[in-house]
Each structure stands twice: as C-alpha cells, then as structure tokens.
Amino acid sequence: MAFAGFVTSTIPGVSPAVLLPRSTQAALSIAKSSSVSVQPVTENAREEDYQSKDVSGDSIRRRFLEFFASRGHKVLPSASLVPEDPTVLLTIAGMLQFKPIFLGKVPRQVPCATTSQRCIRTNDLENVGKTARHHTFFEMLGNFSFGDYFKKEAIRWAWELSTIEFGLPANRVWVSIYEDDDEAFEIWKNEVGVPVERIKRMGEADNFWTSGPTGPCGPCSELYYDFHPERGSDDAVDLGDDTRFIEFYNLVFMQYNKTEDGLLEPLKQKNIDTGLGLERMAQILQKVPNNYETDLIFPIIAKVSELANISYDSVNDQAKTSLKVIADHMRAIVYLISDGVLPSNIGRGYVVRRLIRRAVRKGKSLGINGDGNGNLNGAFLPTVAEKVIELSTYIDSDVKLKTPRILKEIMQEELHFKKTLAKGEKLLDQKLNDALSVADKTEKTPCLDGKDAFLLYDTYGFPVEITAEVAEERGVSIDMNGFEVEMENQRRQSQAAHNVVKLTVEDDADITKDIAETEFLGYDSLSAQAVVKSLLVAGKPVIRVSEGSDVEILLDRTPFYAESGGQIADHGFLYVNSGGNQENTVVVEVSDVQKSLKKFVHKGTVKSGALEVGEEVEAAVDPDLRQRAKVHHTATHLLQSALKKVVGEETSQAGSLVAFDRLRFDFNFSRPLHDVELEEIESLINRWIGDATRLETKVLPLADAKRAGAIAMFGEKYEDEVRVVEVPGVSMELCGGTHVSNTAEIRAFKIISEQGIASGIRRIEAVAGEAFIEYINSRDSQMTRLCSTLKVKAEDVTNRVENLLEELRSARKEASDLRSKAAVYRASVISNKAFTVGTSQTIRVLVESMDDTDADSLKSAAEHLVSTLEDPAAVVLGSCPDKDKVSLVAAFSPGVVSVGVQAGKFIGSIAKLCGGGGGGKPNFAQAGGRKPENLPSALEKAREDLVATLSEKLR
C-alpha cells in the first residue's frame, strides 16, 4: 500500500454478511473438550454469561472497525510487519504506516482512518508469559484523524465505544490525562460525565507523547479498566497497579511541534493517533485472568499442552509461563515468516531465529521430545504453527496461502538448532559450574565470561539472551561488555529495533514542499522538454549552478526512470540550447535519479555553461543504457517464472538488482540449485525469448490485479491503481519498471553464478542482451588465450588442464618425499645429541631445531628419531619454514606416556611462547606459531621442562 493511494480493507469480518457467528465457541470448545480450562477473573462470572455475549477476539476486532467506519473512517488493512520506515526494524505501532502524513510529507488521501495493525515488540521479552499483558506479537486497533476531528470527538467516541459498544460498566473505567491538559479534563468531566475522582492527572513521563527530541508531539489520555471497583477511590493511587487496573486504550492528541529549542509550537494540522489493545480488550470482555487465556491465544496453549501431555490447570507457574511463551512466540514467528522475514543472524531474521530457539528451549523444559507425537527426530513447532495459521483467517488472510513455506522454514530452523542444543547446553552447564566455583573461591559475584557467551552464540547458536536466562536461573551474571567486544559488528541485532517511532520533520520536506509531483514520461519517450523547478547543491536550494558543480535538479516532467523496484536509474543529459542551431550552451550529465514523494531528483554534474531555476531544458535518456535495463528487467521476470516451474511454486523473490551490465535475483530456497536445474532454467528462458512474445502492460485496481494472478513483490508498497506487466502465458507481475516490448529483444540469457547469501536465501546473477554478448566475447577471448598457451583446441582444454594438474600433484608428492627423506637424514645426524634423564630408569631425550624444515618433514623426522632412539624416548623438534611461521612437533614413546607425560599437553604450552598453539595425542602432537625469533628460547624451555617433569615422574 502506498501513501499516495490507500487500499481499502478486504478483510473478512468488516461486513456483517461475511462474519463468523457471534459467539466465542473457539475458546469455549477448548474448555469443554480438554483438561485445560479458562478460569474467570471473578467467581460469579458464569459460562452462560460468557457464552451469551459477542466477545470473541474476531468479533471485538470487527466491532471496533465497524464502529469507526460508521463514523466516516476509511477501513484500511494492516501494514506489513516489515515497515517502509528505515528508522524502525519492525512495525511496532498502528500509526507507523501514517507517519509521512503526520509529518506533512504526504498529503492525506482520507480525512480519517481505522485499522487493526499487526505489531511486533521484543524490548520486553523477559516479561512475556510472566505478566498478564506482555507479548511479542499483538494487534493494535486504532482510529486516526489527519486534521479532521480532534480531542472532543476522540474522547467522546472512545467512551461510547468502551461503555456502549463493548458494554464496559462506566464505574469500572478510569481515565488519565496529562497534568496540564485542562481541555481534556473538561471534556471528560463535563461532556462525558466521568467523576472527578476517576480522572487522574499524570506527568510528562506517562501522559505526554513525543516522537523524539523534535517533531510532532502532544498530550495523551488513557483509559483503564478497574478489576476491583470495590476497593474505592482512596485505594486507586497508582493506575499502573496491575493487580487492579489494565490500560486498554490510549488517545494521543498530536497538537504541537517541538523545536530544537524545546519550545512547543501549535501544529497547523492537529492529528489524532489512538491504540486499543485487542488482546487486552478480549481479556476484559471474556473475563479471564490474562491475555493468554483469551480465544486469541489459548487454543495455541492447548495445542502445546497436548504435545507436552500436560494439563494447563494442573501444572506449576513455571510450566504455565513456558506454555505462554511458546504460544506468544509462535504467533510472532508465523506472521513474520509470512511477511518474508526468514531466520538469520542479522536484523529482523535474528528476531525470528531468537524466538524460535527460545520456543524450542521452552518446549524441551516441558518435556516435549521430537515432534511430540512419537517421532523423536522430528520438530514440534510446525504442529503449533498449524494452530496459529488456523486462527489467522481474520488477522491476515494471506497467511494460509503461505502455509507450506512457513512450516518448512520453522521445521528447518528447529531441527538445525536441536543438532547443537545438547552440546551447547552441556558446555553452558560446564561454564556456569566453573563460574560458580570461581566465585566460591574468590568470594565474588559469579559471572560468565563474555568470551564463553560468544562461543555459545557463534558455535552453538545460543542467542545471548537465552544464555542470560539460563545463567540467571543459576544465579550467574554475564560479562556483556566482553561479549559485545567479541561480537564486534554483530551485537544483539534484535535489539537494533527502535521501539519508538521517530517523527522528525526533515529539511527535504520543507525544500520541496511547494514543488508539484514530477510527471513521468519515460514509458513512452526517451526525451522531453522540461522546466527546472529547483536546484540543490549539498542539500541546499540555489538559484544558479555553474560548470563543474555537482547538482540535484527537480524538473516538472521527465523521461528519466528513477531508481526503484530493484532497477537502477537512467543515465543521460540535460541540454539548454539558447539560440536556434547553435551548439548547446549548457550540458548537465545525469548519473542518478532518485524519487521522493513522486518528485524525481536528477543528480549530475554541470559539464558546461550555467543552469538556472526556471530554464527550459531538453532531458535526454541514454537509449543504449535504457535498453540494457529493459532487457535485464524483463529477463528477471522470466527468471522468476522459470524458477517456479523448475524448483517449485514456493520460491519467491527476496530482492533484485536490474543494472546495465547484469541482473541479480535473490529468492527463498533452502539448498543450492543443481547444475541440471540451472541448465533447465536457462533453456526455458531462452525458449521464451525465442518465442518472440509481445508484452502486455495495463493499469488495474490492485484487487483486480491480484485476482488475475499478478505476483506482488514482498516489501513493495502499492497504490490503488497498479501497473501490471505480463508476458502472456509465462509471467504476470505488478511492476513499475521499464521493459522490452517483445521477448525477442532480450536476444539471449545466461546464468553466471548461483550462491547462498543468507540462511534460506539464494542468489542468481545473469546477463542478457548486449551484456550477454559482452560476456560471451570475454569468455571466448579468455578461451582463445588459454588454447594458445596450452597449444590445444578448445575441446581439448579440459583434458589438458586435468593432465597438468595430475602432473603437478605428482611433482609435489615427489618433492615432499624428497624433503622428508632429507629431514630423516638430518635427524639421523643429530640423533647423537640425545641425552638421558633418570638413574634407575632412564629416558633418552632430544630437543633440537631443524632450521627451515617444513611441518610434514618435521613430523617424519620426529617419527624416525623416536623409533631410532628406542623406547623410552622423548623427542621435541622445531623449525621456521617461512618468514613468520614456526612449526613444532613432540613424539613420545609408550614408555614416556606410561609415566604420565603426554605430547599433546606438553607441546601446547611451548607453542604459546612462539605466539601460537596446538596439541594432539598423548604420543604425538604438532603445534605452530607466528614468532620465529622466539623459537630458540622456546626449545630451551622445552628442554628444561621435559627434564624437570621426567625427573619428577621417575623418582
């Protein structure tokens, strides 16, 4: 969805004709059919009362949206969990999709709107399952006004919704306001009629919303539900008391702009931003003790209980917490993967990975083995995910369509983690025991070393937060500073999410606010007359630019394609001809074009003359480069279709680049493509190219385009009207890029590489058209030179290279054998330097340097010496085979090992003196180092230690 044109919601449930029955059978059937029950908050709340009310989660969502739709609000769909806003990692609030409108950067398309927004927050992860209300995934119901209505209407409607539509007893609803907001106080007191004792004035920290140091801000008013009105007003000192109150509705009155000086200036357009927590309202209306026991989440808990073979009612609080954590996390995991976020070690992917691994550990603590159904090598989370997907109908109807991919990703990640979980847990247990032991001896607070926490993360896949949880259970803290040093640029990526939506009015909005949108002519023309509307140098507006200046130019119309949808921008020139047939007096070379709010910014350099605002220019796109981009963009569409045919419909685009010299296509797939698959993909695409099919381009309503089967690119925002590019019988995609008119223009297609770039993400690079010709010519030139060098025909190159490699291997082996023989000979020469240790029992010892002998030859020499000196004997040799390299070897005969001296343990400490390390078996070990200058002293230390140790053992 693009801000320039909102998409009307098509979510089932907004129209009464397509609603689920008005009941809460989902939750009640769980209570009746399993040993797990939903307990009411109050003793006198009977099941008959619960059943008679339309209080299901789906019903609450529908009633909220219909309430505001009947009051002139446009019902809009939830935005993706992957926000367009680069300052936020995940969608954390309902207002996020409206941020450009609140900033005044985009004109409103509707005066007011209402949504049910899917949200993810991980900043309070440690509280999930422990409190009644904390979640990673939740739905925020919201009503928004963009300069339409303000405080009075927002307050009155919030009260009407709460007390009439949802039927909350008026005496149970408390209100908080900002301490200085007398206007809100008067509305609540005089117009709504809330008693003064139930209106609480609160400070800036609680009831004044800011988006950052500067930008839009304003006072808040919050609605709280009172679970215990019998306590009276005197007991209601703190509305944050979770044992009595729950905040369920927040109204933000966005009426000021905070300047850099801290001054509050009234906004010209006052806005309303509200949020009502669906899960919280469901808890209140369904009369259950926490959000988890509502029909939105409890069926998932019931499924996990079934897999664990336990009863929710009968288990202890720790087990209940684990059940809640798994249910909560699985909701987040399913919807994140549905929105294209796959497990990885960075960014959003790390959030998914962390949640999956946390759920796996909680499942293990509940005793769930394997898949929970007898397959000890299976995965149980996909079964839980199926229940989440079953409940997704009115949250996001697209989730069910993506079921195979969601379950596959979850299963792969769970099984991958389980492979290392046992080893990691064993190591963690050992490290925690060590930390506790050290603490006992030193009488200090037990602390796990940051290096150990990083080892668990890097080698065993333990997110540091999981390590911290386990450590906390054992009373051990973690050296997070040490961990962060080890992590370097890979610090706790899930915490990179900014949990505040920043609204700051940026300079570029002010600079271009009075300039109309650029008219794009590039689909039909490569040149056009245009007027210079604005010039920017270093981000600042100027009236005139001269030769040599780097400049950004805004035109009223342009044939230049601006970078978007993976396609790079057009290159070309702007010309000014001030006199008839004379040469151009001004030439600007355009090297990039970016688009912001439908205004095209042409970036370039003035090559000659001077350009002024208001001048008319001829804008000319480089036709050859445009053709290259068109060829590669259409070829990208063909590639996606070929991938779906060859490797499966479940593959989907994860990113792309359409450049002049190549195309790049990233897609979701779990393994490398086989050579035969790549060949089939190439063959299929080249066949489609040879079919010379004319492309069809049309503009359709988004809903019609999707119904027709057009593929939408994940992460892209679309307007009400979309451009559909179709290769009949082959491909149909929503696309604003430039394309060839006939597939024959592509000429040929060639894949040049296929590789993995992240967990579950593969990348294909390819060339087509003129770039294909250049690639083939380059390869042909290289082959010609190779044939000339090897003095063979092209068809014989492979055999010739294989023969040369075999000859090289044979020569290397022969050289190695000769070096080993030479080393053995030198060893024989120095064998007379051996000396004995001990009296009644003697051991022959030899510690010597063998100059520049390589490691393999050093090994051969040591083996020869230890056998020549006869048992018992101990040999330590060292050498410097390269400028910055040390090789060490220790060979101990059985008689030496039997007295308790081991080569592997001995050689490691000696190697450290040379800046290295190593080890091996008790009878033979090798080591290395990076400080050749320390070798003489290291060998001397080896001699002293060996004599001392053996003498001690032989007493």
JSON list of C-alpha atoms in Angstrom, two decimals, residues 827 850 857-867 875 877 889-891 924:
[
{"chain": "A", "resi": 827, "resn": "ALA", "atom": "CA", "xyz": [67.58, -36.31, 12.00]},
{"chain": "A", "resi": 850, "resn": "MET", "atom": "CA", "xyz": [65.86, -28.24, 12.32]},
{"chain": "A", "resi": 857, "resn": "SER", "atom": "CA", "xyz": [59.07, -33.25, 7.01]},
{"chain": "A", "resi": 858, "resn": "LEU", "atom": "CA", "xyz": [59.47, -32.27, 10.66]},
{"chain": "A", "resi": 859, "resn": "LYS", "atom": "CA", "xyz": [56.85, -34.86, 11.53]},
{"chain": "A", "resi": 860, "resn": "SER", "atom": "CA", "xyz": [58.71, -37.55, 9.54]},
{"chain": "A", "resi": 861, "resn": "ALA", "atom": "CA", "xyz": [61.97, -36.65, 11.30]},
{"chain": "A", "resi": 862, "resn": "ALA", "atom": "CA", "xyz": [60.38, -36.89, 14.76]},
{"chain": "A", "resi": 863, "resn": "GLU", "atom": "CA", "xyz": [58.80, -40.26, 13.99]},
{"chain": "A", "resi": 864, "resn": "HIS", "atom": "CA", "xyz": [62.16, -41.57, 12.73]},
{"chain": "A", "resi": 865, "resn": "LEU", "atom": "CA", "xyz": [64.02, -40.32, 15.80]},
{"chain": "A", "resi": 866, "resn": "VAL", "atom": "CA", "xyz": [61.61, -41.69, 18.41]},
{"chain": "A", "resi": 867, "resn": "SER", "atom": "CA", "xyz": [61.84, -45.12, 16.80]},
{"chain": "A", "resi": 875, "resn": "VAL", "atom": "CA", "xyz": [61.69, -36.02, 21.00]},
{"chain": "A", "resi": 877, "resn": "LEU", "atom": "CA", "xyz": [61.74, -30.59, 17.29]},
{"chain": "A", "resi": 889, "resn": "VAL", "atom": "CA", "xyz": [56.42, -31.39, 16.98]},
{"chain": "A", "resi": 890, "resn": "ALA", "atom": "CA", "xyz": [56.58, -33.70, 20.01]},
{"chain": "A", "resi": 891, "resn": "ALA", "atom": "CA", "xyz": [56.91, -37.51, 19.74]},
{"chain": "A", "resi": 924, "resn": "PHE", "atom": "CA", "xyz": [52.35, -37.42, 19.10]}
]
